[in-house]
Coordinates of C-alpha atoms in Angstrom, one line a residue:
Chain A
M18 CA -6.2 -44.8 -7.7
S19 CA -4.6 -42.4 -8.8
A20 CA -6.3 -39.2 -9.4
Q21 CA -4.4 -36.2 -10.1
S22 CA -1.0 -35.2 -10.3
L23 CA 1.3 -32.9 -8.8
F24 CA 4.1 -32.0 -10.6
S25 CA 7.0 -31.5 -8.2
G26 CA 8.5 -28.7 -10.6
H27 CA 12.2 -30.3 -11.3
C28 CA 13.1 -33.0 -13.4
S29 CA 16.3 -32.7 -11.2
N30 CA 19.0 -35.2 -11.7
L31 CA 18.5 -37.0 -8.6
I32 CA 14.6 -38.2 -8.1
T33 CA 14.1 -37.7 -4.4
P34 CA 10.3 -39.4 -3.4
L35 CA 9.2 -38.5 0.1
Y36 CA 7.1 -41.1 0.9
T37 CA 5.0 -40.6 4.3
K38 CA 2.1 -42.0 5.6
L39 CA -0.4 -39.4 4.1
Q40 CA -2.4 -38.2 7.3
N41 CA -5.4 -37.6 4.9
P42 CA -8.9 -38.9 4.6
L43 CA -8.7 -39.2 0.4
S44 CA -6.3 -42.1 1.0
S45 CA -6.8 -44.5 3.9
S46 CA -3.8 -46.8 3.8
S47 CA -1.5 -46.4 1.3
Y48 CA 1.7 -44.6 0.1
S49 CA 1.4 -41.6 -1.6
L50 CA 3.9 -38.5 -2.8
S51 CA 3.4 -36.4 1.3
Y52 CA 1.9 -33.6 -0.1
P53 CA -1.4 -32.6 1.5
C54 CA -1.8 -30.0 0.7
F55 CA -5.0 -30.5 -1.4
I56 CA -6.6 -30.8 1.9
R57 CA -6.3 -27.2 2.6
S58 CA -7.6 -25.6 -1.0
K59 CA -10.7 -25.0 -0.3
H60 CA -10.6 -22.1 -2.9
Q61 CA -10.0 -21.5 -6.5
V62 CA -6.6 -22.5 -5.5
S63 CA -6.0 -25.5 -6.3
F64 CA -3.2 -28.3 -5.7
K65 CA -2.9 -31.2 -7.8
L66 CA -2.1 -34.8 -6.3
Q67 CA -1.1 -37.6 -7.2
Y68 CA -1.8 -41.4 -5.1
F69 CA -0.7 -44.3 -6.0
P70 CA -1.4 -48.2 -4.2
A71 CA 2.2 -50.0 -3.1
S72 CA 1.7 -51.7 -5.4
E73 CA 3.1 -48.9 -8.3
R74 CA 5.1 -47.5 -6.2
F75 CA 8.2 -47.4 -7.9
M76 CA 6.1 -47.3 -11.2
S77 CA 5.7 -43.9 -9.7
V78 CA 9.3 -42.8 -9.2
R79 CA 9.9 -44.0 -13.0
R80 CA 6.9 -41.4 -13.6
L81 CA 8.9 -39.2 -12.3
T82 CA 11.6 -39.0 -13.6
C83 CA 13.9 -36.7 -16.1
S84 CA 13.9 -38.1 -19.2
N85 CA 17.9 -37.8 -19.0
S86 CA 17.9 -40.0 -16.1
V87 CA 16.4 -42.1 -16.1
E88 CA 19.5 -43.7 -15.2
K89 CA 19.7 -42.8 -12.3
V90 CA 16.2 -44.7 -11.2
S91 CA 18.8 -46.5 -9.2
N92 CA 20.1 -43.8 -6.2
I93 CA 16.1 -43.7 -4.9
V94 CA 15.8 -45.7 -1.6
S95 CA 12.3 -46.2 -1.0
E96 CA 10.8 -45.9 2.5
K97 CA 9.2 -47.9 4.5
E98 CA 6.6 -46.7 6.9
G99 CA 8.1 -45.5 10.2
S100 CA 11.6 -45.4 8.5
K101 CA 13.3 -41.4 8.8
S102 CA 13.3 -40.4 4.6
W103 CA 16.6 -39.8 2.5
V104 CA 16.8 -37.4 0.6
K105 CA 20.8 -37.1 -1.3
R106 CA 23.0 -33.9 -0.9
R107 CA 22.4 -31.6 -3.6
K108 CA 25.7 -29.5 -5.7
L109 CA 24.8 -25.9 -5.4
A110 CA 27.0 -23.8 -8.2
V111 CA 26.7 -20.3 -6.5
F112 CA 27.8 -17.5 -9.9
V113 CA 28.5 -13.8 -8.2
S114 CA 30.4 -11.2 -9.6
G115 CA 30.8 -9.4 -6.1
G116 CA 31.9 -9.8 -2.5
G117 CA 30.0 -13.3 -2.3
S118 CA 27.9 -12.3 0.8
N119 CA 25.5 -14.0 0.4
F120 CA 27.6 -16.9 -1.2
R121 CA 29.8 -17.3 2.1
S122 CA 25.8 -17.3 3.6
I123 CA 24.8 -20.8 1.7
N124 CA 28.3 -22.3 2.4
Q125 CA 28.4 -22.0 5.4
A126 CA 24.9 -23.2 6.2
C127 CA 26.1 -26.1 4.0
I128 CA 29.0 -27.0 6.2
A129 CA 26.9 -26.4 9.2
G130 CA 24.5 -29.0 8.1
S131 CA 21.2 -26.3 7.8
I132 CA 20.9 -26.9 3.5
N133 CA 21.4 -30.2 3.1
G134 CA 23.8 -29.7 -0.1
D135 CA 27.2 -28.3 -0.8
V136 CA 28.5 -25.5 -2.7
V137 CA 30.3 -27.6 -5.7
V138 CA 31.4 -25.0 -7.8
L139 CA 32.1 -20.6 -7.7
V140 CA 30.9 -19.1 -11.4
T141 CA 32.2 -15.6 -11.7
N142 CA 33.5 -12.7 -14.1
K143 CA 35.3 -11.0 -12.3
H144 CA 38.2 -13.5 -10.7
A145 CA 39.7 -10.7 -8.4
C146 CA 36.1 -10.4 -7.0
G147 CA 36.1 -11.2 -3.3
G148 CA 33.7 -13.6 -4.1
A149 CA 36.4 -15.8 -5.4
Q150 CA 38.8 -15.2 -3.3
Y151 CA 36.8 -16.8 -0.1
A152 CA 36.4 -19.7 -2.7
R153 CA 39.4 -20.1 -3.6
D154 CA 39.7 -20.0 0.4
K155 CA 37.5 -22.4 1.0
G156 CA 38.6 -24.8 -1.7
I157 CA 35.7 -24.7 -4.3
P158 CA 36.6 -24.4 -7.8
V159 CA 36.2 -21.3 -9.6
I160 CA 35.4 -20.5 -13.4
L161 CA 35.8 -17.7 -15.0
F162 CA 32.5 -16.6 -17.3
P163 CA 31.7 -15.1 -19.8
K164 CA 35.5 -14.6 -21.1
R165 CA 36.2 -11.2 -21.5
K166 CA 37.4 -10.5 -25.4
D167 CA 40.9 -10.3 -24.6
E168 CA 40.9 -12.8 -22.5
L169 CA 41.4 -16.6 -23.4
N170 CA 40.5 -18.3 -20.3
G171 CA 36.9 -18.0 -19.0
L172 CA 34.2 -20.8 -20.9
S173 CA 32.2 -20.2 -23.8
S174 CA 28.3 -20.5 -23.2
D175 CA 28.9 -24.3 -24.2
D176 CA 31.8 -24.7 -21.6
L177 CA 30.0 -23.7 -19.2
V178 CA 27.1 -26.0 -19.2
K179 CA 29.5 -29.1 -20.1
V180 CA 31.9 -28.3 -17.0
L181 CA 28.3 -28.0 -14.4
R182 CA 27.0 -31.0 -15.3
E183 CA 30.5 -32.5 -14.9
F184 CA 30.1 -31.1 -12.1
E185 CA 26.8 -33.0 -11.7
V186 CA 25.4 -29.5 -10.2
D187 CA 21.7 -29.7 -9.2
F188 CA 20.9 -26.1 -9.2
I189 CA 22.6 -22.9 -9.7
L190 CA 21.8 -19.7 -7.6
L191 CA 23.0 -16.2 -8.7
A192 CA 24.0 -13.8 -5.6
G193 CA 25.1 -11.0 -6.8
Y194 CA 26.0 -12.4 -10.5
L195 CA 25.6 -8.8 -12.8
K196 CA 25.9 -10.3 -16.5
L197 CA 22.9 -12.3 -17.8
V198 CA 22.6 -16.2 -18.2
P199 CA 22.7 -17.0 -21.4
P200 CA 20.1 -19.0 -22.9
E201 CA 21.9 -22.7 -23.2
L202 CA 22.4 -23.0 -19.4
I203 CA 19.2 -21.5 -19.3
R204 CA 17.5 -24.6 -21.9
A205 CA 20.0 -27.0 -19.3
Y206 CA 18.9 -26.3 -15.9
P207 CA 15.2 -25.5 -17.0
R208 CA 13.6 -24.3 -13.6
F209 CA 16.8 -24.9 -12.0
I210 CA 18.7 -21.6 -11.8
F211 CA 18.0 -18.7 -9.1
N212 CA 18.6 -15.0 -8.4
I213 CA 17.8 -12.5 -5.3
H214 CA 17.9 -9.4 -6.1
P215 CA 17.3 -6.7 -3.4
S216 CA 13.7 -5.4 -4.2
L217 CA 10.5 -6.9 -3.4
L218 CA 9.7 -8.0 -7.5
P219 CA 8.2 -6.3 -9.8
A220 CA 9.3 -2.8 -8.2
F221 CA 12.3 -1.9 -9.2
G222 CA 13.8 -4.5 -10.9
G223 CA 15.2 -5.1 -14.9
E224 CA 17.6 -3.7 -16.5
G225 CA 20.1 -1.2 -15.0
Y226 CA 18.4 -2.3 -11.1
Y227 CA 21.3 -3.8 -9.4
G228 CA 22.7 -2.8 -6.3
M229 CA 23.3 0.5 -5.4
K230 CA 21.1 1.3 -8.0
V231 CA 18.0 -0.4 -6.2
H232 CA 18.3 1.3 -2.9
K233 CA 18.1 4.9 -4.7
A234 CA 15.5 3.8 -6.7
V235 CA 13.2 3.0 -3.9
I236 CA 14.4 5.9 -1.3
A237 CA 13.9 8.3 -4.2
S238 CA 10.4 6.9 -4.8
G239 CA 9.0 8.2 -1.7
A240 CA 8.1 3.8 -1.2
R241 CA 7.6 2.8 2.5
Y242 CA 9.0 -1.1 1.7
S243 CA 11.4 -2.7 0.0
G244 CA 12.6 -5.8 0.1
A245 CA 14.6 -8.8 -0.4
T246 CA 13.1 -11.4 -3.8
I247 CA 14.3 -15.3 -5.1
H248 CA 12.6 -16.2 -8.1
F249 CA 13.6 -18.3 -11.2
V250 CA 15.6 -17.4 -13.6
D251 CA 14.8 -16.6 -17.4
E252 CA 15.7 -15.6 -20.1
Q253 CA 15.4 -11.4 -18.5
Y254 CA 16.6 -9.4 -16.3
D255 CA 14.0 -10.5 -12.7
T256 CA 11.4 -11.2 -15.1
G257 CA 10.7 -15.4 -13.9
R258 CA 8.5 -16.4 -10.9
I259 CA 8.5 -15.1 -8.1
L260 CA 9.7 -18.2 -5.4
A261 CA 10.5 -15.9 -1.8
Q262 CA 10.0 -12.7 -0.4
K263 CA 11.1 -10.4 2.5
A264 CA 9.8 -6.8 3.4
V265 CA 11.5 -4.6 4.9
P266 CA 10.5 -0.5 5.9
V267 CA 11.8 1.9 4.8
L268 CA 12.8 4.8 7.1
A269 CA 12.0 8.6 6.6
I270 CA 15.8 9.5 7.1
D271 CA 17.4 5.9 5.8
T272 CA 20.3 6.9 3.2
A273 CA 20.6 4.0 0.3
E274 CA 23.5 2.8 2.3
E275 CA 21.4 1.6 5.9
L276 CA 18.0 0.5 3.4
A277 CA 21.1 -1.5 1.6
A278 CA 22.3 -2.7 4.6
R279 CA 18.9 -3.5 6.1
V280 CA 17.7 -5.7 3.3
L281 CA 21.5 -7.2 2.8
R282 CA 20.4 -8.8 6.2
E283 CA 17.3 -10.2 5.0
E284 CA 18.8 -11.2 1.7
H285 CA 21.4 -14.0 3.3
K286 CA 18.9 -15.7 5.8
L287 CA 15.7 -16.2 2.8
Y288 CA 18.7 -17.2 0.4
V289 CA 19.8 -19.9 3.3
E290 CA 15.7 -20.6 4.0
V291 CA 15.2 -20.6 0.1
T292 CA 17.5 -23.1 -0.2
A293 CA 17.0 -25.1 2.6
A294 CA 14.0 -25.7 1.1
L295 CA 15.5 -26.7 -2.4
C296 CA 17.8 -29.2 -1.0
E297 CA 15.0 -30.7 0.8
D298 CA 12.7 -31.1 -1.9
R299 CA 10.2 -28.4 -1.2
I300 CA 9.3 -26.7 -3.5
V301 CA 6.1 -27.5 -5.3
W302 CA 3.7 -25.3 -8.0
R303 CA 0.3 -24.4 -7.4
E304 CA -2.5 -24.8 -10.2
D305 CA -1.3 -21.1 -12.0
G306 CA 1.8 -21.8 -12.1
V307 CA 3.2 -20.1 -8.9
P308 CA 6.0 -21.9 -6.8
L309 CA 5.7 -22.3 -3.4
I310 CA 7.3 -23.7 -0.4
R311 CA 6.6 -26.1 2.2
S312 CA 7.2 -25.4 5.6
K313 CA 9.9 -28.0 7.1
E314 CA 8.2 -27.7 10.4
N315 CA 4.2 -27.5 9.1
P316 CA 4.0 -29.3 6.3
E317 CA 0.7 -28.7 6.0
E318 CA 2.0 -25.3 5.3
Y319 CA 3.0 -23.3 2.4
Y320 CA 4.5 -19.9 1.7
Chain B
M21 CA 17.5 34.5 12.0
A22 CA 16.5 33.0 9.1
A23 CA 17.9 30.4 8.1
Q24 CA 16.4 28.3 5.2
S25 CA 13.2 27.7 4.3
L26 CA 10.1 24.7 5.0
F27 CA 7.4 24.9 2.9
S28 CA 4.2 22.8 4.2
G29 CA 3.8 22.3 0.8
F30 CA 0.1 23.0 0.8
C31 CA -1.1 26.4 -1.2
S32 CA -4.2 25.9 0.3
N33 CA -7.2 28.4 1.1
S34 CA -6.7 29.1 4.7
I35 CA -3.6 29.3 6.5
T36 CA -2.9 27.5 9.5
P37 CA 0.3 27.8 10.9
L38 CA 1.3 25.8 14.1
Y39 CA 3.3 27.3 16.5
R40 CA 5.3 25.9 19.3
K41 CA 7.8 26.7 21.7
V42 CA 10.2 24.0 19.9
Q43 CA 12.4 21.5 21.6
S44 CA 15.6 22.5 19.3
P45 CA 19.5 23.2 20.8
L46 CA 19.2 25.7 17.3
S47 CA 16.6 27.9 18.3
P48 CA 16.8 28.7 22.3
S49 CA 13.9 30.3 22.6
S50 CA 11.9 32.3 20.0
Y51 CA 8.8 31.0 18.1
S52 CA 9.3 29.3 15.3
L53 CA 7.1 26.6 12.6
S54 CA 6.9 24.1 14.4
Y55 CA 9.4 21.5 12.0
S56 CA 12.0 22.5 13.5
S57 CA 13.0 18.9 15.2
C58 CA 13.5 16.8 12.2
F59 CA 16.4 19.0 11.3
I60 CA 17.9 17.6 14.4
R61 CA 17.8 14.3 13.2
S62 CA 18.5 15.0 9.8
K63 CA 22.3 13.1 10.2
H64 CA 22.6 11.8 7.2
R65 CA 22.5 13.7 3.3
V66 CA 18.6 13.9 3.6
S67 CA 18.2 17.0 5.2
F68 CA 15.4 18.9 6.0
K69 CA 14.7 22.3 5.7
L70 CA 14.2 25.2 8.7
E71 CA 13.0 28.8 9.0
Y72 CA 12.5 29.9 12.1
F73 CA 11.5 34.0 12.5
P74 CA 12.3 36.0 15.8
P75 CA 8.9 36.8 17.2
S76 CA 9.0 40.2 15.7
E77 CA 8.8 38.9 12.4
R78 CA 5.8 36.5 13.1
F79 CA 2.7 37.9 11.0
M80 CA 5.6 38.1 8.8
S81 CA 6.7 34.5 8.4
V82 CA 2.9 33.8 8.8
R83 CA 2.1 36.0 5.0
R84 CA 5.2 34.2 3.7
L85 CA 3.6 31.0 3.7
E86 CA 0.7 31.9 2.1
C87 CA -0.8 31.3 -1.1
S88 CA -0.3 34.4 -3.6
N89 CA -4.4 33.7 -4.0
N90 CA -5.3 34.0 -0.6
A91 CA -4.1 37.3 1.0
E92 CA -7.0 38.0 1.9
K93 CA -7.3 34.9 4.6
V94 CA -4.9 36.0 6.7
S95 CA -7.2 37.7 9.7
N96 CA -8.5 33.8 10.0
V97 CA -5.2 33.3 11.4
V98 CA -4.9 33.3 15.0
P99 CA -1.2 33.4 17.1
E100 CA -0.4 31.2 19.8
K101 CA 0.4 32.2 22.8
E102 CA 3.3 30.6 24.7
G103 CA 1.8 27.6 26.8
S104 CA -1.7 28.1 24.4
K105 CA -3.0 24.5 22.5
S106 CA -2.9 25.3 19.0
W107 CA -5.8 26.2 16.5
V108 CA -5.8 24.7 13.2
K109 CA -8.9 25.1 10.9
R110 CA -11.6 22.5 10.3
R111 CA -10.3 21.3 6.8
K112 CA -13.2 20.8 3.7
L113 CA -13.0 18.1 2.0
A114 CA -14.0 16.8 -1.5
V115 CA -14.5 13.1 -1.8
F116 CA -14.2 11.2 -5.2
V117 CA -15.8 7.8 -6.0
S118 CA -17.0 5.3 -8.7
G119 CA -18.3 2.6 -6.6
G120 CA -19.3 1.6 -3.1
G121 CA -17.5 4.2 -1.4
S122 CA -16.2 2.1 2.2
N123 CA -13.3 4.4 1.9
F124 CA -15.5 7.6 1.9
R125 CA -17.9 6.2 4.4
S126 CA -14.5 5.4 6.7
I127 CA -13.5 8.8 5.9
N128 CA -17.0 10.8 6.7
Q129 CA -17.4 8.5 10.2
A130 CA -13.8 9.6 11.5
C131 CA -14.7 13.4 10.3
I132 CA -17.8 13.0 12.5
E133 CA -15.9 11.5 15.8
G134 CA -13.3 14.0 15.0
S135 CA -10.5 11.9 14.7
V136 CA -10.5 13.8 11.7
N137 CA -10.0 17.7 11.9
G138 CA -12.5 18.1 8.5
D139 CA -15.9 17.7 6.9
V140 CA -16.9 16.1 3.7
V141 CA -18.2 19.0 1.7
V142 CA -19.1 17.2 -1.7
L143 CA -19.1 14.3 -3.6
V144 CA -18.6 13.8 -7.0
T145 CA -19.0 10.7 -9.0
N146 CA -18.8 9.4 -12.5
K147 CA -21.9 7.2 -11.6
H148 CA -24.5 8.9 -9.9
A149 CA -26.3 5.7 -8.5
C150 CA -23.5 4.2 -6.9
G151 CA -23.0 3.4 -3.2
G152 CA -20.9 6.1 -2.1
A153 CA -23.1 8.7 -3.7
Q154 CA -26.6 6.7 -2.2
Y155 CA -24.9 6.8 1.2
A156 CA -24.0 10.9 0.8
R157 CA -27.5 11.8 -0.1
D158 CA -28.2 9.8 2.4
K159 CA -26.3 11.7 5.1
G160 CA -27.1 14.8 3.4
I161 CA -23.8 15.8 1.3
P162 CA -24.4 17.0 -1.8
V163 CA -23.4 15.0 -5.0
I164 CA -21.8 16.7 -8.1
L165 CA -21.5 13.8 -11.5
F166 CA -18.5 14.5 -13.6
P167 CA -17.1 13.6 -15.5
K168 CA -20.4 13.9 -17.6
R169 CA -21.1 11.4 -20.1
K170 CA -22.0 12.5 -23.8
D171 CA -25.8 11.6 -23.5
E172 CA -25.7 13.4 -19.9
L173 CA -26.9 17.4 -19.5
N174 CA -26.4 16.8 -15.6
G175 CA -22.5 16.4 -15.5
L176 CA -20.3 19.5 -15.5
S177 CA -17.4 20.4 -17.2
S178 CA -13.6 20.2 -16.1
G179 CA -13.9 24.5 -15.8
D180 CA -17.3 23.9 -14.0
L181 CA -15.9 21.3 -11.4
V182 CA -13.4 23.2 -10.0
K183 CA -15.4 26.5 -10.0
V184 CA -17.6 24.1 -7.5
L185 CA -14.9 23.4 -5.5
R186 CA -14.1 26.5 -5.2
E187 CA -17.6 27.7 -4.4
F188 CA -17.4 24.7 -1.1
E189 CA -14.3 26.3 -0.1
V190 CA -12.9 22.7 -0.9
D191 CA -9.1 22.3 0.8
F192 CA -7.8 18.7 -0.5
I193 CA -9.7 16.6 -3.0
L194 CA -9.5 12.2 -2.2
L195 CA -10.1 9.9 -4.5
A196 CA -11.4 6.9 -3.2
G197 CA -11.9 4.2 -5.8
Y198 CA -12.7 6.9 -8.7
L199 CA -12.4 5.6 -12.5
K200 CA -11.7 8.6 -14.1
L201 CA -8.9 10.8 -15.1
I202 CA -8.4 13.6 -13.4
P203 CA -8.4 16.7 -15.7
P204 CA -5.3 18.5 -16.0
E205 CA -7.4 22.2 -14.8
L206 CA -8.3 20.2 -11.6
I207 CA -4.6 19.2 -10.7
Q208 CA -3.4 23.2 -11.7
A209 CA -6.1 24.9 -9.3
Y210 CA -5.6 22.0 -6.7
P211 CA -1.6 21.5 -6.7
R212 CA -0.4 18.9 -3.8
S213 CA -4.5 18.7 -2.9
I214 CA -5.4 15.6 -4.3
F215 CA -5.1 12.0 -3.1
N216 CA -5.3 9.0 -4.1
I217 CA -5.9 5.3 -2.6
H218 CA -4.1 2.0 -5.0
P219 CA -4.9 -0.9 -3.3
S220 CA -0.7 -2.5 -4.4
L221 CA 2.3 -1.3 -2.9
L222 CA 2.9 1.1 -5.8
P223 CA 4.9 1.0 -7.9
A224 CA 3.8 -2.3 -8.9
F225 CA 0.9 -3.2 -9.8
G226 CA -0.4 0.1 -10.9
G227 CA -1.2 1.9 -13.9
E228 CA -3.7 1.7 -16.4
G229 CA -6.1 -0.7 -16.5
Y230 CA -4.7 -1.5 -13.0
Y231 CA -8.0 -1.3 -10.7
G232 CA -9.7 -3.0 -8.4
M233 CA -9.9 -7.0 -8.9
E234 CA -7.5 -7.1 -11.4
V235 CA -4.7 -5.5 -9.6
H236 CA -5.7 -9.0 -6.9
K237 CA -5.3 -10.8 -9.5
A238 CA -2.2 -9.4 -10.8
V239 CA -0.5 -9.7 -7.6
I240 CA -0.9 -12.9 -6.7
A241 CA -0.6 -14.2 -10.0
S242 CA 2.9 -12.8 -9.4
G243 CA 3.7 -14.8 -7.0
A244 CA 4.5 -11.3 -5.1
R245 CA 4.1 -12.0 -1.3
Y246 CA 3.5 -9.2 -0.6
S247 CA 0.8 -6.2 -1.3
G248 CA -0.8 -3.4 0.6
A249 CA -2.2 0.2 -0.1
T250 CA -0.5 3.3 -1.6
I251 CA -1.4 6.7 -0.6
H252 CA -0.3 8.9 -3.0
F253 CA -0.3 12.6 -4.7
V254 CA -2.3 12.6 -7.8
D255 CA -0.9 14.1 -11.1
E256 CA -1.8 13.4 -14.6
H257 CA -1.0 10.3 -15.0
Y258 CA -2.7 6.6 -13.4
D259 CA -0.2 6.0 -9.5
T260 CA 2.5 8.0 -10.9
G261 CA 2.8 10.7 -8.1
R262 CA 4.7 10.9 -5.6
I263 CA 3.7 7.9 -2.7
L264 CA 2.6 9.6 0.9
A265 CA 2.2 6.3 2.8
Q266 CA 1.9 2.6 2.2
K267 CA 0.8 -0.3 4.5
A268 CA 2.0 -3.3 3.7
V269 CA -0.1 -6.9 4.0
P270 CA 1.1 -10.3 3.4
V271 CA 0.0 -13.0 0.9
L272 CA -0.8 -16.0 1.6
A273 CA -0.2 -18.9 -1.1
N274 CA -4.1 -20.5 -1.1
D275 CA -5.1 -16.7 -0.6
T276 CA -8.0 -15.9 -3.6
A277 CA -8.4 -12.8 -4.8
E278 CA -11.2 -11.9 -2.8
E279 CA -9.7 -12.6 0.2
L280 CA -6.5 -10.4 -0.3
A281 CA -8.4 -7.4 -1.3
A282 CA -10.4 -7.8 1.6
R283 CA -6.7 -7.8 3.7
V284 CA -6.1 -4.9 1.9
L285 CA -9.8 -2.6 1.9
R286 CA -9.1 -3.2 5.9
E287 CA -5.6 -1.1 5.7
E288 CA -6.8 1.3 3.2
H289 CA -9.4 2.4 5.9
K290 CA -7.2 2.2 8.3
L291 CA -4.5 4.2 6.2
Y292 CA -6.8 6.6 4.5
V293 CA -8.1 8.3 7.6
K294 CA -4.8 8.1 9.2
V295 CA -3.5 10.3 5.8
T296 CA -6.6 12.3 5.8
A297 CA -5.7 13.1 10.0
A298 CA -2.6 14.5 9.4
L299 CA -3.4 16.2 6.1
C300 CA -5.9 18.3 8.4
E301 CA -3.6 19.0 11.0
D302 CA -0.8 19.7 8.7
R303 CA 1.9 17.2 9.3
I304 CA 2.4 16.3 5.6
V305 CA 6.5 18.1 5.3
W306 CA 8.5 17.5 1.9
R307 CA 11.5 16.4 2.4
E308 CA 14.5 17.9 -0.1
D309 CA 14.0 15.1 -2.6
G310 CA 11.3 16.0 -2.6
V311 CA 9.5 12.3 -1.0
P312 CA 6.5 13.7 1.1
L313 CA 6.5 12.8 5.0
I314 CA 3.7 12.8 7.9
R315 CA 4.8 13.7 10.9
S316 CA 4.1 11.6 13.7
K317 CA 1.4 13.6 16.0
E318 CA 2.2 11.4 18.7
N319 CA 5.9 12.1 18.7
P320 CA 6.6 15.4 16.2
E321 CA 10.0 13.7 16.4
E322 CA 9.3 10.7 14.4
Y323 CA 8.4 11.0 10.7
Y324 CA 6.8 8.4 8.4

């Protein structure tokens, strides 16, 4: 029995089907993809699910592969009923321009095991920035991009794509990277590039809205809330689909620095949470194109 | 001792000075305007301005706050003796609606109950048969049609509207689902006295075209995880005046526009009543950078 299809949204280098027995009246005893959200959708918003009887199990895996990754099907370990699901560790590239506090936070979570991934390379436009120094201390390779006119070290856009492919990068996380990501990279990694922005987008986003400027603008506007937003990256600044947000209050006596500190605390938590979800394939796509995260604790909940 | 001045921001038709003994190290025993406590807390770049007057200058200070067009109203002022309650005249409110008027009803009920120190004295609408207008008639509140449609003779001109509101001695104008743009004449006549409520967290999802269900649909389509209500001062454009208050609500993964709208509407009602109460008790203060704040009723040293 096949119904509609749920597109997990990641045409990634690795296919990770999570086969779990569905607690779901629609599917009595067959294996199926574990996105029970369909049941909860009693309103106009609906999710699409794909059900495959057991015999079609490997067929369904191929249906989800990227056209450029057919050779990787051998990496998949299909699951027998009752055993744990196996998900390969993801490879992350982090892009920074400054201190790199989000990068550090994510790296620590990878090491601690709360993220099923590893930062395999750091990309920066400032070779002496805090993030780059921390990377070198931790033995993480540092790549300079883009190159400045007077520099010979930096890479071209195509070279960058090649290098990231060599590192077998799965996801690219921008964490305070101030340059615009080149179209070549976006085409090479569609729906795999994420950014964190220190406001509740779409407010206080776009060109010129970075760092302390965002917080100053928030305070000057009289807005009573700000926060952090993680979104997919497209060709413009801060316009890709929103994936996660966390709000903080703006107090009457706040300075930009105080607000920045309050938002930064939430940024760290949010980026770790989202990266963990990424590395566990917990991103799903609503029918209207909005990306959602499936809760780890309660797979029937989305946020 | 006079320092800088705190402008309460309201050049309204009636003067209501709140004289209270100030709990402030800066002012040992003199009467002064009750916005002094904020100065102490401002240890950062943001500062408030305060005005201190020794008792002999008390009535002088009242005049300093008056509108140039209201000198004759000084007699309405009742100065306070130390220890007695402060007296604040009930404010007169005009509410503008185009639709059902649920915010209007909510505010009106609060006025009747006494949680808002004011009364809705007139309803203005561009739709004479809308829910808000019907409710107003039921409650004996006069209904004014504005603006007039091309084929109608009943509606008022902008100049007439200003005159009528002045006759009603309106202190504050509250837009509550009014879809027409406010004419410049009205904004000039009532500077910093016109307020609007918008069903999103401005500056997001505001401006022309963003009204009613359109706002909630846009919020959901964007993937934003938060929405809410914003009350702001009104200027010549849609949704661009200074933000006075906001309340956030979560947007859930399976929300429809209607569900989000209902969640936001509940907060709108509470917020507009809270803000109107603050308005009618002169609890709006202005930060130095021009951002309006509300002084908490429970804790006068807190602002939000």
